[in-house]
XYZ file of C-alpha atoms in Angstrom:
338
model
C 149.579 46.769 166.700
C 150.502 47.657 163.145
C 152.969 44.753 163.065
C 150.351 42.320 164.279
C 147.853 43.752 161.840
C 150.263 43.369 158.967
C 151.192 39.776 159.919
C 147.543 38.801 160.361
C 146.586 40.578 157.176
C 149.348 38.797 155.214
C 148.360 35.377 156.560
C 144.702 36.019 155.989
C 145.350 37.386 152.510
C 147.409 34.331 151.557
C 144.771 31.944 152.852
C 141.923 33.894 151.290
C 143.751 34.148 148.000
C 144.392 30.408 147.875
C 140.926 29.586 149.131
C 139.140 32.025 146.856
C 141.238 30.970 143.900
C 140.501 27.273 144.442
C 136.897 27.854 145.365
C 136.431 30.020 142.338
C 137.843 27.360 140.094
C 135.744 24.626 141.690
C 132.585 26.664 141.619
C 133.308 27.759 138.103
C 134.002 24.195 137.066
C 130.853 22.888 138.737
C 128.781 25.668 137.246
C 130.275 25.012 133.873
C 129.605 21.320 134.285
C 126.007 21.908 135.332
C 125.556 24.317 132.497
C 127.032 21.873 130.057
C 124.814 19.029 131.318
C 121.744 21.190 131.177
C 122.717 22.558 127.836
C 123.373 19.071 126.637
C 119.925 17.895 127.714
C 118.281 20.926 126.190
C 120.325 20.563 123.080
C 119.542 16.861 122.907
C 115.810 17.545 123.188
C 115.985 20.295 120.633
C 118.184 18.086 118.553
C 115.660 15.229 118.516
C 112.757 17.621 117.906
C 114.452 19.328 115.050
C 115.762 16.028 113.741
C 112.235 14.693 113.495
C 111.102 17.867 111.795
C 114.062 17.946 109.419
C 114.387 16.351 105.986
C 117.150 13.991 107.161
C 116.103 10.336 106.879
C 117.806 9.521 110.151
C 120.238 10.599 112.822
C 123.194 9.000 111.130
C 122.628 11.049 108.041
C 122.398 14.222 110.118
C 125.557 13.445 112.130
C 127.444 12.650 109.026
C 126.403 16.027 107.598
C 126.989 18.191 110.659
C 129.988 16.771 112.611
C 133.168 16.273 110.611
C 136.173 14.604 112.176
C 138.119 17.814 112.872
C 135.181 19.278 114.763
C 134.816 16.137 116.838
C 138.527 16.224 117.620
C 138.281 19.858 118.670
C 135.403 19.070 121.004
C 137.286 16.200 122.561
C 140.302 18.428 123.094
C 138.143 21.044 124.793
C 136.592 18.481 127.079
C 139.988 17.126 128.066
C 141.226 20.597 128.793
C 138.189 21.275 130.956
C 138.708 18.061 132.894
C 142.364 18.905 133.452
C 141.487 22.393 134.705
C 138.837 20.933 136.994
C 141.309 18.450 138.469
C 143.852 21.198 139.045
C 141.234 23.381 140.694
C 140.161 20.582 143.013
C 143.772 19.916 143.921
C 144.435 23.587 144.749
C 141.206 23.702 146.734
C 142.268 20.716 148.835
C 145.735 22.160 149.466
C 144.227 25.535 150.393
C 141.859 23.942 152.897
C 144.792 22.059 154.379
C 146.889 25.232 154.698
C 143.994 27.144 156.232
C 143.478 24.741 159.094
C 144.478 26.172 162.521
C 144.494 29.829 161.345
C 142.528 32.331 163.470
C 140.929 35.263 161.692
C 141.858 38.610 163.259
C 139.402 41.462 163.860
C 140.160 43.048 160.518
C 137.253 45.474 160.698
C 138.409 46.931 164.016
C 142.021 47.097 162.896
C 140.964 48.682 159.641
C 138.925 51.346 161.464
C 141.880 52.185 163.711
C 144.175 52.320 160.698
C 141.811 54.625 158.847
C 141.514 56.911 161.903
C 145.307 56.958 162.329
C 145.847 57.768 158.651
C 143.245 60.562 158.797
C 144.880 62.081 161.897
C 148.319 61.797 160.288
C 147.114 63.531 157.103
C 145.456 66.308 159.104
C 148.589 66.946 161.170
C 150.694 66.809 158.029
C 148.414 69.364 156.385
C 148.654 71.657 159.425
C 152.432 71.265 159.476
C 152.662 72.190 155.768
C 150.514 75.296 156.349
C 152.665 76.341 159.285
C 155.846 75.831 157.271
C 154.432 77.909 154.407
C 153.368 80.653 156.827
C 156.806 80.617 158.459
C 158.531 80.825 155.074
C 156.297 83.766 154.109
C 157.077 85.521 157.419
C 160.804 84.974 156.946
C 160.623 86.349 153.396
C 158.597 89.336 154.591
C 161.115 89.952 157.368
C 163.964 89.883 154.861
C 162.131 92.361 152.646
C 161.433 94.613 155.620
C 165.091 94.508 156.685
C 166.177 95.367 153.153
C 163.665 98.228 152.956
C 164.888 99.494 156.348
C 168.478 99.455 155.129
C 167.446 101.255 151.933
C 165.530 103.860 153.930
C 168.503 104.411 156.238
C 170.798 104.853 153.246
C 168.387 107.277 151.583
C 167.872 109.140 154.840
C 171.619 109.551 155.270
C 172.067 110.517 151.628
C 169.222 113.005 151.399
C 169.142 114.421 154.910
C 170.892 117.617 153.861
C 168.878 117.887 150.643
C 165.673 117.272 152.586
C 166.505 120.076 154.983
C 167.223 122.402 152.074
C 163.975 121.332 150.381
C 161.991 121.987 153.573
C 163.450 125.450 153.876
C 162.897 126.161 150.172
C 159.287 124.917 150.346
C 158.427 127.013 153.368
C 158.526 124.289 156.024
C 160.260 126.533 158.548
C 159.367 128.666 161.536
C 158.513 131.676 159.345
C 156.480 129.651 156.805
C 158.443 131.321 154.004
C 159.483 129.418 150.904
C 162.546 130.236 148.823
C 160.626 131.896 146.014
C 158.613 133.922 148.548
C 161.912 134.970 150.125
C 163.046 136.279 146.733
C 159.688 138.002 146.292
C 160.112 139.579 149.740
C 163.399 141.126 148.630
C 161.796 142.475 145.451
C 158.733 143.609 147.406
C 160.967 145.491 149.848
C 162.487 147.350 146.905
C 159.018 148.121 145.507
C 157.740 149.245 148.905
C 160.735 151.537 149.447
C 160.062 153.406 146.210
C 156.264 153.203 146.569
C 156.389 154.575 150.134
C 158.456 157.524 148.953
C 155.754 158.421 146.420
C 152.903 157.636 148.839
C 154.433 159.918 151.471
C 154.506 162.686 148.907
C 150.878 162.089 147.861
C 149.612 161.974 151.485
C 151.624 164.867 152.999
C 153.977 162.358 154.668
C 151.130 160.657 156.490
C 151.364 157.066 155.199
C 154.101 154.707 154.154
C 153.981 151.034 153.296
C 156.070 148.186 154.661
C 156.077 144.411 154.651
C 154.603 142.455 157.561
C 157.238 140.008 158.883
C 154.968 138.527 161.546
C 153.518 135.024 161.275
C 149.746 135.505 161.429
C 148.627 131.965 160.563
C 150.965 128.961 160.864
C 148.814 127.082 158.353
C 149.625 129.539 155.555
C 152.818 130.864 154.059
C 153.574 134.439 155.031
C 156.028 137.227 154.298
C 154.180 139.063 151.480
C 151.475 140.830 153.501
C 151.458 144.629 153.598
C 150.935 146.919 156.558
C 150.338 150.663 156.563
C 152.058 152.985 159.039
C 150.211 156.170 160.023
C 152.863 158.738 160.979
C 150.251 161.016 162.534
C 148.963 158.487 165.077
C 152.126 156.358 165.158
C 150.114 153.147 164.615
C 150.211 150.347 162.088
C 147.219 148.783 160.430
C 146.380 146.513 157.570
C 145.947 147.975 154.104
C 142.391 146.574 154.099
C 141.387 149.470 156.371
C 142.247 152.116 153.769
C 139.425 154.197 152.387
C 138.655 154.252 148.692
C 140.793 157.310 147.995
C 143.624 156.146 150.228
C 143.527 152.731 148.613
C 143.756 154.319 145.165
C 146.792 156.369 146.183
C 148.453 153.305 147.718
C 147.748 151.238 144.581
C 149.086 154.039 142.399
C 152.238 154.294 144.500
C 152.747 150.531 144.310
C 152.241 150.528 140.539
C 154.789 153.284 140.084
C 157.209 151.604 142.451
C 156.794 148.302 140.608
C 157.530 150.037 137.295
C 160.760 151.480 138.720
C 161.911 148.138 140.154
C 161.090 146.209 136.978
C 162.916 148.790 134.925
C 165.919 148.622 137.242
C 166.114 144.813 137.075
C 165.309 144.468 133.370
C 168.502 145.972 132.018
C 167.752 147.722 128.751
C 163.966 147.458 129.105
C 162.245 150.767 129.851
C 158.640 151.343 130.878
C 158.025 154.724 129.300
C 154.227 154.684 129.377
C 151.702 154.156 132.166
C 147.900 154.316 131.985
C 145.671 154.890 134.999
C 141.996 153.968 134.692
C 139.586 155.886 136.990
C 139.988 156.047 140.758
C 140.468 159.830 140.878
C 136.825 160.454 141.651
C 137.296 159.015 145.148
C 140.058 161.513 146.046
C 139.657 164.701 148.002
C 140.738 167.942 146.245
C 144.035 168.025 148.152
C 144.758 164.367 147.490
C 143.872 164.844 143.827
C 146.324 167.734 143.543
C 149.078 165.710 145.199
C 148.449 162.724 142.925
C 148.554 164.966 139.864
C 151.846 166.465 141.063
C 153.370 163.014 141.338
C 152.128 162.065 137.855
C 153.430 165.354 136.439
C 156.815 164.592 137.964
C 156.780 161.288 136.081
C 156.025 163.173 132.909
C 158.985 165.393 133.640
C 161.170 162.285 133.896
C 160.402 161.424 130.262
C 157.465 159.064 130.828
C 154.093 159.247 129.175
C 151.288 159.120 131.742
C 147.774 158.487 130.432
C 144.746 159.062 132.676
C 141.362 157.576 131.810
C 138.772 159.438 133.848
C 135.513 161.359 133.791
C 136.381 163.650 136.735
C 135.835 167.289 135.603
C 138.607 168.641 137.869
C 141.176 166.737 135.850
C 140.332 168.677 132.702
C 141.767 171.843 134.228
C 145.048 170.163 135.224
C 145.695 167.948 132.183
C 147.007 169.912 129.239
C 146.975 167.210 126.569
C 143.585 165.511 126.311
C 141.954 162.950 124.034
C 138.250 163.722 124.469
C 135.621 161.126 123.569
C 132.014 162.251 123.070
C 129.087 160.039 122.223
C 126.124 161.012 120.025
C 123.116 159.287 118.493
C 125.107 158.613 115.345
C 128.238 157.342 117.101
C 131.187 158.480 119.198
C 133.757 161.097 118.171
C 137.306 161.683 119.384
C 139.470 164.810 119.239
C 142.730 165.985 120.739
C 142.815 169.090 122.889
C 146.163 170.608 123.840
């Protein structure tokens, strides 16, 4: 169908071109001729009218003034050229009519519609094919990137598997939820608790001692630094949160003293020679107060200076060296009493 369309279109185009070309020349020549005749008549009328109204005595005088020989020659040349072109146009027109005889015009409109529809379908399928090729190329590129990332991940996983395990253990991602630094603190805390429990036992008539809770209470939190209190009288263990005010003060005092000893032991040449205790004695029973004072006096015997800040009257009888502060309307006064 496309071959027939092309052949018919070529034949028709050739005929139409020759016909239209000749017809255009003939029509143009005829129109030009008609125009020239009309223009000549109009010009002749105007010429006679204006000639009568002019100052020329006659037509000869006017022609002699207006049309020189070169102008007349130019006009004759133009007319001859026009006649030659007209003859050529008529000749081409006749030959075109002769060539066009016997030709059958094809259904160009129908063929053109089918061609347009075929071209539109071809362009649409070509557009879809381009989109699919672009999508496929993008998928292939993405697959290559994914494969490369997978290889990189496998290499990193192999390289850092041991380091990752060490990091998990150090960060507390283990069954005990204990990080590396908490493990170190547990060791130091055990040392503190050993010394603190020795002093606490002495202050509580060997009733209480402190230890570290190794159990995992909450898997969501890191553990290993919680304290538990053992009651030697009842043989039970309980959290330090259940201590009374006086018991809590004694436990805190024992921990502070134990911490001082451990820090001093680990600090080389550093010595903690002075310790100050602010209040807390008012919550102790008389026996507990005496035991706490005995422990503090033993520290003083070891060469340490123990300062007690308190308003408890019973302490005045047991503390030999005192810095007494008294307030008055005109200000506070301080004096030493030994």
